[in-house]
Amino acid sequence: QQQVKQSPQSLIVQKGGIPIINCAYENTAFDYFPWYQQFPGKGPALLIAIRPDVSEKKEGRFTISFNKSAKQFSLHIMDSQPGDSATYFCAASHSGSRLTFGEGTQLTVNP
Amino acid sequence: EPEVTQTPSHQVTQMGQEVILRCVPISNHLYFYWYRQILGQKVEFLVSFYNNEISEKSEIFDDQFSVERPDGSNFTLKIRSTKLEDSAMYFCASSEDRGEQYFGPGTRLTVT
């Protein structure tokens, strides 16, 4: 019940495309859903996060869509650039406790 | 911009040896965490620490692991007797108020 399922495992898009990464969770006690971006050899960097009281949050080119009834949330990257090529992890936590991470999505944006 | 720092960046040790991984969290943060990531896998929670004591730990965090905040700035993870399967990236994270967690660059631990 603590798991967060993430898909797809890998994703290739052309520059300017809109990659969408999806996550699903089981634990209804989760109340915080961040997305992290990780480049090879680096630590995860917080991109954007959402709480269940809103259905969408946008920061720059990154948008989280949240569906509480379906227990799903997704990351959309608008106008993707080659520099966005990285591994993206969704995560979830309850009341600021441990983060439970998804399996990661390796995104490649071709020029 | 404040950031979490970790040392060393890479540690190579022999099986059975003790290692200490060091972290300097963001200065006004009160909540500290250790996570690990085995190569190519997802990030896994190890332990959280608040007010000089462990607040939560995972099943991975067994008796060979310990954490300490020896002074006002450092946060350490000790692995008492390393095993081959402890080889991973170890990330420290900190949070001001149990909200956003900010991760350090990691220490790559290689056990031979």
Short mmCIF file of N, CA and C in Angstrom, two decimals, chain A residues 96-99 101, chain B residues 21 23 30-37 43-50 52-69 75-79 90-95 98 101-103:
data_model
loop_
_atom_site.label_atom_id
_atom_site.label_comp_id
_atom_site.label_asym_id
_atom_site.label_seq_id
_atom_site.Cartn_x
_atom_site.Cartn_y
_atom_site.Cartn_z
N GLY A 96 4.45 15.05 5.67
CA GLY A 96 5.85 15.41 5.64
C GLY A 96 6.80 14.33 6.11
N SER A 97 6.35 13.12 6.17
CA SER A 97 7.22 12.04 6.60
C SER A 97 8.03 11.53 5.41
N ARG A 98 8.46 10.27 5.47
CA ARG A 98 9.28 9.73 4.41
C ARG A 98 8.66 9.92 3.04
N LEU A 99 9.51 10.16 2.04
CA LEU A 99 9.06 10.18 0.66
C LEU A 99 9.10 8.75 0.11
N PHE A 101 9.11 6.92 -3.37
CA PHE A 101 9.39 7.29 -4.75
C PHE A 101 8.82 6.26 -5.72
N LEU B 21 29.33 8.59 6.40
CA LEU B 21 28.98 9.53 5.34
C LEU B 21 28.49 10.81 6.02
N CYS B 23 27.00 14.89 5.97
CA CYS B 23 26.06 15.80 5.31
C CYS B 23 26.01 17.09 6.10
N LEU B 30 15.18 21.76 10.01
CA LEU B 30 15.10 21.04 11.28
C LEU B 30 14.92 19.54 11.10
N TYR B 31 14.54 19.12 9.89
CA TYR B 31 14.25 17.71 9.64
C TYR B 31 15.29 17.18 8.65
N PHE B 32 15.84 16.02 8.97
CA PHE B 32 16.93 15.48 8.17
C PHE B 32 16.62 14.04 7.81
N TYR B 33 17.08 13.66 6.63
CA TYR B 33 16.76 12.35 6.08
C TYR B 33 17.98 11.74 5.38
N TRP B 34 18.00 10.42 5.38
CA TRP B 34 18.93 9.69 4.51
C TRP B 34 18.11 8.77 3.60
N TYR B 35 18.50 8.77 2.34
CA TYR B 35 17.93 7.89 1.34
C TYR B 35 19.09 7.20 0.63
N ARG B 36 18.77 6.09 -0.04
CA ARG B 36 19.79 5.48 -0.88
C ARG B 36 19.19 5.09 -2.22
N GLN B 37 20.07 4.98 -3.21
CA GLN B 37 19.64 4.61 -4.56
C GLN B 37 20.66 3.63 -5.12
N VAL B 43 14.82 5.68 -5.65
CA VAL B 43 15.33 6.18 -4.39
C VAL B 43 14.53 5.56 -3.24
N GLU B 44 15.24 5.09 -2.22
CA GLU B 44 14.58 4.41 -1.09
C GLU B 44 14.89 5.14 0.21
N PHE B 45 13.89 5.31 1.02
CA PHE B 45 14.03 5.96 2.32
C PHE B 45 14.78 5.06 3.30
N LEU B 46 15.67 5.66 4.06
CA LEU B 46 16.36 4.94 5.13
C LEU B 46 15.87 5.39 6.51
N VAL B 47 16.01 6.70 6.78
CA VAL B 47 15.76 7.18 8.13
C VAL B 47 15.47 8.67 8.12
N SER B 48 14.67 9.10 9.07
CA SER B 48 14.46 10.53 9.28
C SER B 48 14.84 10.88 10.72
N PHE B 49 15.18 12.14 10.93
CA PHE B 49 15.79 12.57 12.20
C PHE B 49 15.30 13.96 12.52
N TYR B 50 14.83 14.11 13.76
CA TYR B 50 14.33 15.42 14.19
C TYR B 50 14.58 15.57 15.68
N ASN B 52 17.17 15.68 17.47
CA ASN B 52 18.22 14.79 17.97
C ASN B 52 17.78 13.36 18.20
N GLU B 53 16.74 12.93 17.50
CA GLU B 53 16.40 11.53 17.59
C GLU B 53 15.76 11.05 16.28
N ILE B 54 15.83 9.74 16.09
CA ILE B 54 15.22 9.16 14.90
C ILE B 54 13.71 9.26 15.02
N SER B 55 13.06 9.79 13.98
CA SER B 55 11.61 9.89 14.01
C SER B 55 10.96 8.76 13.21
N GLU B 56 11.67 8.23 12.25
CA GLU B 56 11.14 7.13 11.46
C GLU B 56 12.30 6.40 10.78
N LYS B 57 12.18 5.09 10.62
CA LYS B 57 13.19 4.34 9.88
C LYS B 57 12.54 3.24 9.08
N SER B 58 13.21 2.86 8.00
CA SER B 58 12.68 1.81 7.15
C SER B 58 13.25 0.46 7.56
N GLU B 59 12.75 -0.56 6.93
CA GLU B 59 13.22 -1.92 7.22
C GLU B 59 14.67 -2.11 6.76
N ILE B 60 15.13 -1.24 5.85
CA ILE B 60 16.53 -1.32 5.41
C ILE B 60 17.46 -0.89 6.54
N PHE B 61 17.03 0.04 7.33
CA PHE B 61 17.85 0.66 8.39
C PHE B 61 17.92 -0.28 9.58
N ASP B 62 18.80 -1.29 9.47
CA ASP B 62 18.91 -2.26 10.55
C ASP B 62 20.03 -1.85 11.52
N ASP B 63 20.43 -2.76 12.38
CA ASP B 63 21.36 -2.44 13.46
C ASP B 63 22.75 -2.02 12.98
N GLN B 64 23.08 -2.28 11.74
CA GLN B 64 24.39 -1.88 11.26
C GLN B 64 24.43 -0.39 10.89
N PHE B 65 23.27 0.25 10.83
CA PHE B 65 23.20 1.66 10.49
C PHE B 65 22.98 2.49 11.75
N SER B 66 23.54 3.69 11.75
CA SER B 66 23.23 4.64 12.81
C SER B 66 23.38 6.04 12.25
N VAL B 67 22.67 6.99 12.87
CA VAL B 67 22.76 8.38 12.46
C VAL B 67 23.06 9.23 13.68
N GLU B 68 23.66 10.39 13.40
CA GLU B 68 24.07 11.25 14.50
C GLU B 68 24.13 12.69 13.98
N ARG B 69 23.82 13.60 14.89
CA ARG B 69 24.05 15.01 14.58
C ARG B 69 25.07 15.48 15.62
N PHE B 75 25.37 16.13 9.88
CA PHE B 75 24.45 15.02 10.06
C PHE B 75 25.13 13.82 9.41
N THR B 76 25.34 12.76 10.17
CA THR B 76 26.14 11.66 9.64
C THR B 76 25.36 10.35 9.60
N LEU B 77 25.73 9.51 8.66
CA LEU B 77 25.22 8.15 8.56
C LEU B 77 26.42 7.22 8.70
N LYS B 78 26.35 6.31 9.66
CA LYS B 78 27.42 5.35 9.87
C LYS B 78 26.91 3.96 9.49
N ILE B 79 27.73 3.26 8.72
CA ILE B 79 27.46 1.86 8.43
C ILE B 79 28.57 1.08 9.11
N TYR B 90 24.15 7.33 -1.68
CA TYR B 90 23.46 7.71 -0.45
C TYR B 90 23.21 9.22 -0.49
N PHE B 91 21.95 9.57 -0.33
CA PHE B 91 21.55 10.97 -0.39
C PHE B 91 21.06 11.44 0.98
N CYS B 92 21.53 12.59 1.35
CA CYS B 92 21.01 13.29 2.52
C CYS B 92 19.98 14.31 2.02
N ALA B 93 18.95 14.53 2.78
CA ALA B 93 17.97 15.56 2.45
C ALA B 93 17.60 16.31 3.72
N SER B 94 17.14 17.53 3.54
CA SER B 94 16.68 18.28 4.71
C SER B 94 15.42 19.05 4.35
N SER B 95 14.68 19.38 5.40
CA SER B 95 13.41 20.06 5.23
C SER B 95 13.24 21.05 6.37
N ARG B 98 8.92 19.81 7.45
CA ARG B 98 8.30 18.56 7.02
C ARG B 98 7.52 18.73 5.71
N GLN B 101 11.47 18.57 0.63
CA GLN B 101 12.75 17.98 1.01
C GLN B 101 13.76 18.28 -0.09
N TYR B 102 14.91 18.80 0.33
CA TYR B 102 15.97 19.17 -0.61
C TYR B 102 17.12 18.19 -0.45
N PHE B 103 17.55 17.66 -1.56
CA PHE B 103 18.55 16.60 -1.56
C PHE B 103 19.95 17.14 -1.84
#
